mmCIF file of C-alpha atoms in Angstrom:
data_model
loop_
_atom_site.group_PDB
_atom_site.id
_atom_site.type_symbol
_atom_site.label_atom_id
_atom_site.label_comp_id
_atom_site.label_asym_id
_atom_site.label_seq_id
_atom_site.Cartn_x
_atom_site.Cartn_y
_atom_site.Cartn_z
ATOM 1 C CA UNK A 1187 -2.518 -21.617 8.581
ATOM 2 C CA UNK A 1188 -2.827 -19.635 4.834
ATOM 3 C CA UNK A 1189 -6.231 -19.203 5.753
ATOM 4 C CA UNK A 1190 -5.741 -17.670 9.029
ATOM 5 C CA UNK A 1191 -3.363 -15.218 7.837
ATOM 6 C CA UNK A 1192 -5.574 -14.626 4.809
ATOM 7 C CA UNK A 1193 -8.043 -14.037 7.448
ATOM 8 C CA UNK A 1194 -6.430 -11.780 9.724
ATOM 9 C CA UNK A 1195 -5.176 -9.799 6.527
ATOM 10 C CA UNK A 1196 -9.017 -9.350 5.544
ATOM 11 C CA UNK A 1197 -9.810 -8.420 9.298
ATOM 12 C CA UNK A 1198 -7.393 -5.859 9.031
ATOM 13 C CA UNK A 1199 -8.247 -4.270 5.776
ATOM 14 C CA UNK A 1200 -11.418 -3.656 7.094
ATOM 15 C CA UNK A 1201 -10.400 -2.154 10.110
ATOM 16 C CA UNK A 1202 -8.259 0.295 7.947
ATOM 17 C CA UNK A 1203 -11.403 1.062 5.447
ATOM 18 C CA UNK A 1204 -13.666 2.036 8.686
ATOM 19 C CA UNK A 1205 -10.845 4.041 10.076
ATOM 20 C CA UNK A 1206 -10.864 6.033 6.870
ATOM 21 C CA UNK A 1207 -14.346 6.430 6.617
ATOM 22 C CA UNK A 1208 -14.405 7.914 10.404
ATOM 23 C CA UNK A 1209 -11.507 10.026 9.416
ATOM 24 C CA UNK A 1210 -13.287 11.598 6.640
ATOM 25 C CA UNK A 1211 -16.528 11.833 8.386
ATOM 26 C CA UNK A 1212 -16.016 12.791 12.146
ATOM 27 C CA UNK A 1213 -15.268 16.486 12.123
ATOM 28 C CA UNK A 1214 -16.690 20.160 12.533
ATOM 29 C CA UNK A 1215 -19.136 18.474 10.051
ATOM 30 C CA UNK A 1216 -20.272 15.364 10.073
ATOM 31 C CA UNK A 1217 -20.462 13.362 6.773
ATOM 32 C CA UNK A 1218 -22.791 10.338 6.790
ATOM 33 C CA UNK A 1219 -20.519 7.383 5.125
ATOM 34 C CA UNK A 1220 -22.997 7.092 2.463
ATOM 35 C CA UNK A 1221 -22.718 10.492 1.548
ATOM 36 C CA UNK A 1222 -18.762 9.297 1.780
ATOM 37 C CA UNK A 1223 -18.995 6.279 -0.522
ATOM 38 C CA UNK A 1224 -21.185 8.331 -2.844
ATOM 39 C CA UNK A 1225 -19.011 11.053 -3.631
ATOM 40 C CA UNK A 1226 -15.268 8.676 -3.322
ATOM 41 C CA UNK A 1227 -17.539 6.010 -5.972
ATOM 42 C CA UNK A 1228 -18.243 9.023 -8.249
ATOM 43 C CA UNK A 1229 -14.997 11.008 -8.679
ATOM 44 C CA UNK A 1230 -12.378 8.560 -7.636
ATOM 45 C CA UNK A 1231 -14.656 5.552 -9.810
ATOM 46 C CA UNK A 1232 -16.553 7.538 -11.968
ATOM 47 C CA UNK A 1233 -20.238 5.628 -10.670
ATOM 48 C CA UNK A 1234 -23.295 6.540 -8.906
ATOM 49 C CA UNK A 1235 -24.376 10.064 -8.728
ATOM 50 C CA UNK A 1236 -24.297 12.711 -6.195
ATOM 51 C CA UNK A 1237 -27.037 15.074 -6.987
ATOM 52 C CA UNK A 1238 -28.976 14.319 -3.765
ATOM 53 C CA UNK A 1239 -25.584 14.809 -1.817
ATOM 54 C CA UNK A 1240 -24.798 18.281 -0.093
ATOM 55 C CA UNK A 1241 -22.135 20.231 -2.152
ATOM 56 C CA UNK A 1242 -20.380 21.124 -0.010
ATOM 57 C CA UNK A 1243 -19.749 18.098 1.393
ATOM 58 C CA UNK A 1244 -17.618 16.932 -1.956
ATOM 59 C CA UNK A 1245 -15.104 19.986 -1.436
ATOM 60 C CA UNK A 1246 -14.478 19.171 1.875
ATOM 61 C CA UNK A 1247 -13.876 15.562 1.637
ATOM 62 C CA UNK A 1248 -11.712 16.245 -2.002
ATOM 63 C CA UNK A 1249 -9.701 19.022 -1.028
ATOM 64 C CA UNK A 1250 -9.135 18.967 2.331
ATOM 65 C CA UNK A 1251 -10.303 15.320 4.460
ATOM 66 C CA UNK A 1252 -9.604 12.413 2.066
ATOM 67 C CA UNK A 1253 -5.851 14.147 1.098
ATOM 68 C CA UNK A 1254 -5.354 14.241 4.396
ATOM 69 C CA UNK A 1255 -6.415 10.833 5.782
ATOM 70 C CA UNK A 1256 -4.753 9.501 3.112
ATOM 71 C CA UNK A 1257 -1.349 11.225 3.903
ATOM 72 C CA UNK A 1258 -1.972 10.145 7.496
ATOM 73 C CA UNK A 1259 -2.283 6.278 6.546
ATOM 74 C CA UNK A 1260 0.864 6.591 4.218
ATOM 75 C CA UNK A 1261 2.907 8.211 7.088
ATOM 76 C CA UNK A 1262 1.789 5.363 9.168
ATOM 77 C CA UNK A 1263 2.202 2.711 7.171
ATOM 78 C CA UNK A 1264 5.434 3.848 6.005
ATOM 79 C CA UNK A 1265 7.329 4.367 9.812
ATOM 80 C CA UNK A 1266 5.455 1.177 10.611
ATOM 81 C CA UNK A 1267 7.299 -0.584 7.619
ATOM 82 C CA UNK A 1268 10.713 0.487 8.602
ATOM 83 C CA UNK A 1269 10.443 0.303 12.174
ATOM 84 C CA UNK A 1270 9.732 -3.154 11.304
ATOM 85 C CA UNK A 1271 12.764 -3.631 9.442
ATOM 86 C CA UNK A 1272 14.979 -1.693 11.860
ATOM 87 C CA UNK A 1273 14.343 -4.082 14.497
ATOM 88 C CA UNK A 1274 15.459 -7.148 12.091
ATOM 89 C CA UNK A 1275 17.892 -5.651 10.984
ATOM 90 C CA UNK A 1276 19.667 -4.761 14.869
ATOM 91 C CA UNK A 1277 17.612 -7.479 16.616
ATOM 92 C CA UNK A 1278 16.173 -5.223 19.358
ATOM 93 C CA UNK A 1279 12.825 -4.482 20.114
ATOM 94 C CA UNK A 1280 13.521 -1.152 20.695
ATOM 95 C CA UNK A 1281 15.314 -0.411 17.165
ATOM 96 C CA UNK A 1282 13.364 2.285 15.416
ATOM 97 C CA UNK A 1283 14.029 5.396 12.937
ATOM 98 C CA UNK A 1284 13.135 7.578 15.063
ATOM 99 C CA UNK A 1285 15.868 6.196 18.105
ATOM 100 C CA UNK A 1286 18.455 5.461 15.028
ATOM 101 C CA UNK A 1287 18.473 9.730 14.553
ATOM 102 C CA UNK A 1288 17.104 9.217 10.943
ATOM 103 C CA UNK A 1289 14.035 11.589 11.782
ATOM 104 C CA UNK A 1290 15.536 13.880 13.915
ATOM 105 C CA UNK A 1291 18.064 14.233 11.033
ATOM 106 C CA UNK A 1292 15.277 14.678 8.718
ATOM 107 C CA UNK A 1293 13.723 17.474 10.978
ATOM 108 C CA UNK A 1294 16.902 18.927 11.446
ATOM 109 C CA UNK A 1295 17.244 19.539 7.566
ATOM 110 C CA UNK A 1296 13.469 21.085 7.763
ATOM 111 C CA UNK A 1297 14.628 23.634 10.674
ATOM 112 C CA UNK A 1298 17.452 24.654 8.736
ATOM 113 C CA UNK A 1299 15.242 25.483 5.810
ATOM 114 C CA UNK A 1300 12.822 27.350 8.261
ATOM 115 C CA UNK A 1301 15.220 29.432 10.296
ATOM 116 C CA UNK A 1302 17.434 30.343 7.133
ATOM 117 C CA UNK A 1303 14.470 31.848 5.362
ATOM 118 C CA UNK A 1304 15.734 29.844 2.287
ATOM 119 C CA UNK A 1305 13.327 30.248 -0.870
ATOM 120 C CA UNK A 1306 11.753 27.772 -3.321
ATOM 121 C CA UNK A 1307 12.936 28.315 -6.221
ATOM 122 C CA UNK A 1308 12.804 26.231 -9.282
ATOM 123 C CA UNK A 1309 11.528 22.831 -6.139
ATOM 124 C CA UNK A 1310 8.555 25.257 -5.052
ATOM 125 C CA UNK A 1311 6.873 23.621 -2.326
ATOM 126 C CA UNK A 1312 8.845 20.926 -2.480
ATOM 127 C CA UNK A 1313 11.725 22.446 -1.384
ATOM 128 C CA UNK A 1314 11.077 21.845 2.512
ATOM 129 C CA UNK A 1315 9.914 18.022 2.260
ATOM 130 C CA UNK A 1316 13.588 17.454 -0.768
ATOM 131 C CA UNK A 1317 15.919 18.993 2.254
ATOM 132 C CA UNK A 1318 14.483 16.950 5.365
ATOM 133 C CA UNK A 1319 14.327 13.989 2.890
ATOM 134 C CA UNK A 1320 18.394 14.349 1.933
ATOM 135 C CA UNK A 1321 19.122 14.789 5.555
ATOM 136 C CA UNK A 1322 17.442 11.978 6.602
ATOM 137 C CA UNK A 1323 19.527 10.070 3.820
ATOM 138 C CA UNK A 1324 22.994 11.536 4.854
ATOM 139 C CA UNK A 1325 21.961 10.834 8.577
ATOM 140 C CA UNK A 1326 21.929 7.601 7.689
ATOM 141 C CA UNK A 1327 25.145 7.433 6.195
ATOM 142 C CA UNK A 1328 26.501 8.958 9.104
ATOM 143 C CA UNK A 1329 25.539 6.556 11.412
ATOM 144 C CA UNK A 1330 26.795 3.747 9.379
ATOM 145 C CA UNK A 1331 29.991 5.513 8.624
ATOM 146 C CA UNK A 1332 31.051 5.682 12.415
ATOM 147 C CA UNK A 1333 29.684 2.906 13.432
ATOM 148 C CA UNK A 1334 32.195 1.254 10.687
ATOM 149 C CA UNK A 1335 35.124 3.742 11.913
ATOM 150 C CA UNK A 1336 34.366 2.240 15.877
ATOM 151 C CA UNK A 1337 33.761 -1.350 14.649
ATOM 152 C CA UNK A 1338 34.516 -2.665 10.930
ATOM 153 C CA UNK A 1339 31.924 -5.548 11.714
ATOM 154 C CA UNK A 1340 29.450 -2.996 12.179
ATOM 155 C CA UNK A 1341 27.656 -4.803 14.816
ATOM 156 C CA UNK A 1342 24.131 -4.074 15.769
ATOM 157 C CA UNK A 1343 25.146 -2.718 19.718
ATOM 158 C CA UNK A 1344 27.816 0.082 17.989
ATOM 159 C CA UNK A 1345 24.634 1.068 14.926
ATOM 160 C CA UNK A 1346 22.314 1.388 17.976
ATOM 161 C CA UNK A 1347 24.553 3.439 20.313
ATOM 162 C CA UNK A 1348 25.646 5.947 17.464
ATOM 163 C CA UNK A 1349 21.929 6.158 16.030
ATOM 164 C CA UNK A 1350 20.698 7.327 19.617
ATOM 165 C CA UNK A 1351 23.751 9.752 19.911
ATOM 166 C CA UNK A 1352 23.329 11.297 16.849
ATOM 167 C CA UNK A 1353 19.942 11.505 17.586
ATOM 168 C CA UNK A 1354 20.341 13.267 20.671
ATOM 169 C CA UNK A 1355 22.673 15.419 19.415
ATOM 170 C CA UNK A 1356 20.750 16.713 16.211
ATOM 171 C CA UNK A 1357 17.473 17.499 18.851
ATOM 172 C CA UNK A 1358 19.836 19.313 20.361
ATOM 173 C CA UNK A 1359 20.684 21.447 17.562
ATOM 174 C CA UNK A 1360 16.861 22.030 16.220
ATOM 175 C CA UNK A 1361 16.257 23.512 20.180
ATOM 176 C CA UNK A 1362 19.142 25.881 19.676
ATOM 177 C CA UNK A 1363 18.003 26.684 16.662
ATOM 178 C CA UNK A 1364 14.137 27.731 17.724
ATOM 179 C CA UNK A 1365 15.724 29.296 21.044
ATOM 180 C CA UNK A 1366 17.704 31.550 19.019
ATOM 181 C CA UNK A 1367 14.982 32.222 16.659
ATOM 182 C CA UNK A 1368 12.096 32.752 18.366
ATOM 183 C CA UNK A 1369 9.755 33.799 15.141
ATOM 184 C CA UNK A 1370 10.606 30.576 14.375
ATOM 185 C CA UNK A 1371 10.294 28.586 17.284
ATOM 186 C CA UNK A 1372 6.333 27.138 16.902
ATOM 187 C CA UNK A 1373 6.823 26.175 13.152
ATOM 188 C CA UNK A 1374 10.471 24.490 14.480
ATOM 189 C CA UNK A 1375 8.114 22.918 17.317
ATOM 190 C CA UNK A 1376 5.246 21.971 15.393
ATOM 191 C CA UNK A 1377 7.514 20.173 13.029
ATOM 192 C CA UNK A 1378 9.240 18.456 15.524
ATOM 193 C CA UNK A 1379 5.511 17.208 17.009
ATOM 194 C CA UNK A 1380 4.177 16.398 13.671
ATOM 195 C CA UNK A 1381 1.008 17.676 11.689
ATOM 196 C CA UNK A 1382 -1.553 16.576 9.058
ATOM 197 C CA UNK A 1383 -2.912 19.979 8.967
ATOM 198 C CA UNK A 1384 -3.080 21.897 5.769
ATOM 199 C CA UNK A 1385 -1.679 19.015 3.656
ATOM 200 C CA UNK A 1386 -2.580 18.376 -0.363
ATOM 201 C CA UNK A 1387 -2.897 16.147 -2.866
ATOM 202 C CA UNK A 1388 0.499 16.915 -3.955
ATOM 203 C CA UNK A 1389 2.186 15.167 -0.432
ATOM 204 C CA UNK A 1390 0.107 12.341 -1.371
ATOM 205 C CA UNK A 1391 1.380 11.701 -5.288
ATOM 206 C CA UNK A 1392 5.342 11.635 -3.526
ATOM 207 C CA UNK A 1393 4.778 9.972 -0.370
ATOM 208 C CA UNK A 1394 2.358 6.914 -2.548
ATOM 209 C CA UNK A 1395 4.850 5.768 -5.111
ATOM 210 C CA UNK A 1396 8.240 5.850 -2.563
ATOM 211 C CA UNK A 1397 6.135 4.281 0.141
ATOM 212 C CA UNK A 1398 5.051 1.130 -2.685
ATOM 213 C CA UNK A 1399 8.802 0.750 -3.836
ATOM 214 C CA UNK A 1400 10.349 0.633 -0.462
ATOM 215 C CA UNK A 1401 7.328 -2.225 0.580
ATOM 216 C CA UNK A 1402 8.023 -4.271 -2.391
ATOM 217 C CA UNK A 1403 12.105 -3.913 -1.789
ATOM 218 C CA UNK A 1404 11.213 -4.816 1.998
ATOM 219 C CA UNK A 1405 9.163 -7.342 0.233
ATOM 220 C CA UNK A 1406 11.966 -9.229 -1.655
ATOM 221 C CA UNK A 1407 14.620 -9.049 1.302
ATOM 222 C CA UNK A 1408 11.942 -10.931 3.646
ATOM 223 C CA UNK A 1409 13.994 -14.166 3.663
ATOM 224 C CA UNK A 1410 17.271 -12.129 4.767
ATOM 225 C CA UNK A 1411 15.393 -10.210 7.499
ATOM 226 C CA UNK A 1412 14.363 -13.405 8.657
ATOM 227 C CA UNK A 1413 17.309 -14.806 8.753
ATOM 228 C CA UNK A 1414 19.084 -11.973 10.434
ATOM 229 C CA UNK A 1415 16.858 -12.434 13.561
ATOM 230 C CA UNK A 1416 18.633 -15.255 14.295
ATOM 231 C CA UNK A 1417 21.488 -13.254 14.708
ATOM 232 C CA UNK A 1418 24.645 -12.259 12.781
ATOM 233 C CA UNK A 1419 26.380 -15.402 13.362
ATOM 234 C CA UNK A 1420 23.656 -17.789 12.508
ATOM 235 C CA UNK A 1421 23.036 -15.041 9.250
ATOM 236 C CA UNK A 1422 26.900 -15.300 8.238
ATOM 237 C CA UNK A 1423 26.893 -18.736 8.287
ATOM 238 C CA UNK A 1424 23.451 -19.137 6.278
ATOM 239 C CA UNK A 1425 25.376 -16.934 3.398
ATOM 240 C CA UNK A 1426 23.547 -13.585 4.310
ATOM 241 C CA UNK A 1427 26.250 -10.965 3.571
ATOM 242 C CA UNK A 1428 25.143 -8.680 6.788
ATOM 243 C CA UNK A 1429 27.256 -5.575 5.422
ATOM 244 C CA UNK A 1430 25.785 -5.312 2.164
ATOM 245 C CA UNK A 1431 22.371 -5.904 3.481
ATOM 246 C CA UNK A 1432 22.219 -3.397 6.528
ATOM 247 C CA UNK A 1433 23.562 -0.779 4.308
ATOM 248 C CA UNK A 1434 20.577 -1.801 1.691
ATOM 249 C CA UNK A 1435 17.711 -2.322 4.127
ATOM 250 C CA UNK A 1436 19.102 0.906 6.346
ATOM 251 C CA UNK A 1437 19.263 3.336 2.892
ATOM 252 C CA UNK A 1438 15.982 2.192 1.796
ATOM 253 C CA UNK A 1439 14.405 2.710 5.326
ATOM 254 C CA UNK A 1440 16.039 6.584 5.257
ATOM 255 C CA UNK A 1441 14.755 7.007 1.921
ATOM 256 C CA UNK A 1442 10.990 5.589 3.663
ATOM 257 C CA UNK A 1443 11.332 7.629 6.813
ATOM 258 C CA UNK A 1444 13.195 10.525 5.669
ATOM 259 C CA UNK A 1445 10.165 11.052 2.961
ATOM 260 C CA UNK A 1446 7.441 10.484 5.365
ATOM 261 C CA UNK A 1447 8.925 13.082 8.000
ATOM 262 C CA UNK A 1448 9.272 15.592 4.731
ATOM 263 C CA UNK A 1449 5.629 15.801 4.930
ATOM 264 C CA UNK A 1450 4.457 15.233 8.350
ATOM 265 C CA UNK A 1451 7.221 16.369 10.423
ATOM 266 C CA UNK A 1452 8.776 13.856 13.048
ATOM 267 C CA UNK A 1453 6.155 11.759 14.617
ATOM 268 C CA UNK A 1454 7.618 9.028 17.277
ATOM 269 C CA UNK A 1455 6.834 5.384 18.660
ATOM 270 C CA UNK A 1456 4.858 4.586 16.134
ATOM 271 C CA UNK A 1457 7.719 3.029 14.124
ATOM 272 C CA UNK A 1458 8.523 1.168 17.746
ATOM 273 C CA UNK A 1459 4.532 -0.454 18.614
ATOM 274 C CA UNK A 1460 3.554 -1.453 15.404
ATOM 275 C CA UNK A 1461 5.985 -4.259 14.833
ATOM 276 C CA UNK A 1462 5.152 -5.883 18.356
ATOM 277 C CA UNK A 1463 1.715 -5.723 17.916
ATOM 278 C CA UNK A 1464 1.472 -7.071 14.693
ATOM 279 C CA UNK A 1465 4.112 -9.935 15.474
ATOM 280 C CA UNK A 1466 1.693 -11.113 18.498
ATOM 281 C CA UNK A 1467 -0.643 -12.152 15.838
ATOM 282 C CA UNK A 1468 0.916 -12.835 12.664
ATOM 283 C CA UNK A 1469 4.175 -14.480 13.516
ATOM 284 C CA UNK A 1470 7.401 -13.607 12.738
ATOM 285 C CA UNK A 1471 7.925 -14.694 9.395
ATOM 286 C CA UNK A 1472 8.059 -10.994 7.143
ATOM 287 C CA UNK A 1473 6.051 -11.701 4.160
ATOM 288 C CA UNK A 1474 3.425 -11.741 6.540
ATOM 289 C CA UNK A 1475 4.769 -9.126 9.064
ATOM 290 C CA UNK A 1476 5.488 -6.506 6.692
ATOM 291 C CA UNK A 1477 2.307 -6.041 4.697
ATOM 292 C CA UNK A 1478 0.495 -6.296 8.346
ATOM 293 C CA UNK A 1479 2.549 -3.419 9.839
ATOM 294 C CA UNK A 1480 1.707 -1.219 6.779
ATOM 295 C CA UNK A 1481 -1.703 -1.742 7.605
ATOM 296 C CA UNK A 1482 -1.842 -1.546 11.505
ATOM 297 C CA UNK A 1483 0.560 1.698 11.465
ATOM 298 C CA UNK A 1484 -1.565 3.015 8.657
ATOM 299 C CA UNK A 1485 -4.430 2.492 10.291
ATOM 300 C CA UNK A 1486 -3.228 3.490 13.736
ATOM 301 C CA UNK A 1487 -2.235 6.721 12.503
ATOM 302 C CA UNK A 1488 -5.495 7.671 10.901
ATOM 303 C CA UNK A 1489 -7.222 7.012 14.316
ATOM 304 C CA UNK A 1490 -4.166 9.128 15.890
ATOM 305 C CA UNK A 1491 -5.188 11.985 13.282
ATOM 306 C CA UNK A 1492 -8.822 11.615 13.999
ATOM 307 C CA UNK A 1493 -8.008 12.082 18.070
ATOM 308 C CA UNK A 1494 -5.747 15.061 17.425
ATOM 309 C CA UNK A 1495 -8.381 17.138 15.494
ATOM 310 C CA UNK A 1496 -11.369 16.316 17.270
ATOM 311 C CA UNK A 1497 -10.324 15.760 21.003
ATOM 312 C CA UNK A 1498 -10.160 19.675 22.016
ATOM 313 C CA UNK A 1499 -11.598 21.206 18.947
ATOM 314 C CA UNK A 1500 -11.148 23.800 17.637
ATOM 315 C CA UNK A 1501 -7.381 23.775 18.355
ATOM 316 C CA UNK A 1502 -5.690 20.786 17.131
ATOM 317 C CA UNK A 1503 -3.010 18.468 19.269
ATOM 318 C CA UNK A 1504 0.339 17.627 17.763
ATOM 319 C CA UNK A 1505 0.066 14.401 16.399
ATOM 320 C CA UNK A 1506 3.618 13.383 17.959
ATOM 321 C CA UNK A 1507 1.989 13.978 21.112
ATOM 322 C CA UNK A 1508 -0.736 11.460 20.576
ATOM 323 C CA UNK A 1509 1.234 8.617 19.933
ATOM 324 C CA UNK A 1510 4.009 9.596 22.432
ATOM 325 C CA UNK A 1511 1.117 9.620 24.947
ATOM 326 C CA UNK A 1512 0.886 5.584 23.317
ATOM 327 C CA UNK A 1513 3.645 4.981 22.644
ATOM 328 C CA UNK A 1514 5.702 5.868 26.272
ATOM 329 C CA UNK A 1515 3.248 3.015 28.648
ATOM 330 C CA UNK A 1516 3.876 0.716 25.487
ATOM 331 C CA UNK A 1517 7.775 1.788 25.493
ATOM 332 C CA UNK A 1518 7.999 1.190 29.520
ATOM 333 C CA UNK A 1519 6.186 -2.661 29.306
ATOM 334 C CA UNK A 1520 8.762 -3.688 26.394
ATOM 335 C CA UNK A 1521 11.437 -2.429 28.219
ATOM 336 C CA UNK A 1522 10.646 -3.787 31.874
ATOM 337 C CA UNK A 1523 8.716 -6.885 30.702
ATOM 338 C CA UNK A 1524 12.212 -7.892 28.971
ATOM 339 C CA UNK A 1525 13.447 -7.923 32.276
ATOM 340 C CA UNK A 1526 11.316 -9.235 34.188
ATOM 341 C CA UNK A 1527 11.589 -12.519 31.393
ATOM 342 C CA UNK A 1528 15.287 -12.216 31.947
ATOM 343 C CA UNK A 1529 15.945 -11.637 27.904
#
């Protein structure tokens, strides 16, 4: 059984190198992959040489393709992560960040920034992705809080009903906000869709070390999520303190989701299919699960990329758009195949 999983791992790490590889090398130009490997083995490596390979081919992949691909497989692999978790932690299938209001929170803080006009200052560019990230945080807390105000158990029906109002309510407020500022209104939009476009090394050195703390923290609390999909009762009586750990697991999620949408904007249902997919073929046990949805979402997302730049070029589809187009079929057969099995 080790050896299957070990396996499937390998399998999948693969998969994620080639979808790299096409995502730095399909676009207006076309970069052979050994041209790729040449130039990644001599300035990330320091090996082989790249005299023979075109010069412009190393700015484009350095300052403009690989910090983007990159950013797109940490996005992925960071939703896919806590969407994961989400669903242990509420036992639903249909649990995610994005339906628990954490990323419309997180885009809400970004639309404030954008509409207000707000400047830098002493964060720079970081002032945009620190503000969606905070709000993302306190949405979080707000959830929890109410839920604890309706029901002092906080059970996972009452965390799943307030996440999905609050998350109605703060879409609401980012449409007000581009309706009644219309110079505003495509950014608002295009954040609220997602992008990859434009994005730099800088994203990448933020987005890499939160994403590899909140994995390993997932990482260490992969007994209690197990347990927890047992249920609450079956958890409380196995010594799982359930209030403790939802507030733990549902901060460190924020602090995962609320980063990624600081960089990409909010980008839906991928946080929701990973975690079934990846399930069907590795179990249910989250050692294995988690470090598999990292790499599937990851991976999943870098293909998403690669569609939404390339599809109907030279104008570029919202990523949110690509998975939603995904994610909604995928949404509807959870959903009605739950019925149909009378769960």
């Amino acid at each position: 059984m080790k050896n299957k999983t070990m396996l499937k791992i390998l399998l999948l790490a693969t998969a994620a190198g080639i979808a790299v590889l096409l995502g730095i090398g399909i676009g207006s130009v076309f970069i052979p992959p050994v041209d790729i490997l040449a130039i990644l083995g001599n300035r990330l490596l320091g090996r082989g040489n790249t005299d023979a390979v075109n010069p412009i081919y190393v700015s484009l992949i350095m300052d403009m393709r690989l910090p983007r691909v990159l950013l797109a497989f940490l996005v992925g692999a960071a939703l896919s992560a806590s969407g994961t978790v989400m669903q242990s932690i509420l036992k639903n299938p249909l649990a995610s960040p994005f339906g628990m209001g954490i990323s419309a929170g997180a885009g809400l803080g970004a639309a404030v920034i954008i509409v207000s006009g707000a400047t830098a200052g002493i964060l720079g560019i970081f002032l945009l992705p620190v503000v969606s990230f905070l709000s993302g945080l306190l949405t979080v807390v707000l959830v929890m809080g109410i839920a604890a105000r309706i029901d002092r158990g906080l059970s996972n029906t009452t965390i799943i009903l307030v996440g999905m109002v609050i998350s109605l309510f703060f879409s609401a407020i980012m449409n007000l906000l581009a309706t009644i500022s219309p110079s505003y209104a495509q950014r608002i939009n295009l954040w609220q869709l997602g992008s990859f476009s434009m994005k730099e090394w800088s994203s990448i050195w933020v987005l890499l070390p939160v994403t590899i703390i909140c994995l390993i923290g997932f990482q260490c609390a992969a007994r209690e999520l197990d347990i927890m999909t047992f249920g609450e009762e079956q958890a409380q009586s196995m010594g799982v303190n359930l209030k403790r750990s939802k507030w733990m697991l549902m901060l460190c999620v924020a602090v995962l989701t609320g980063t990624a949408v600081a960089f990409a904007g909010i980008i839906g249902f991928v946080d929701l299919i990973t975690p079934h997919v990846v399930r069907r073929f590795f179990g249910s046990a989250h050692r294995r699960v988690l470090p598999a949805s990292a790499l599937f979402g990851g991976t999943f997302m870098v293909l998403c990329d690669l569609a939404a730049r390339t599809l109907t070029p030279p104008r570029e589809i919202p990523i949110g758009s690509i998975t939603a187009l995904i994610g909604v079929p995928f949404f509807i057969y959870i959903y009605f195949g739950k019925k149909k099995s009378g769960q």
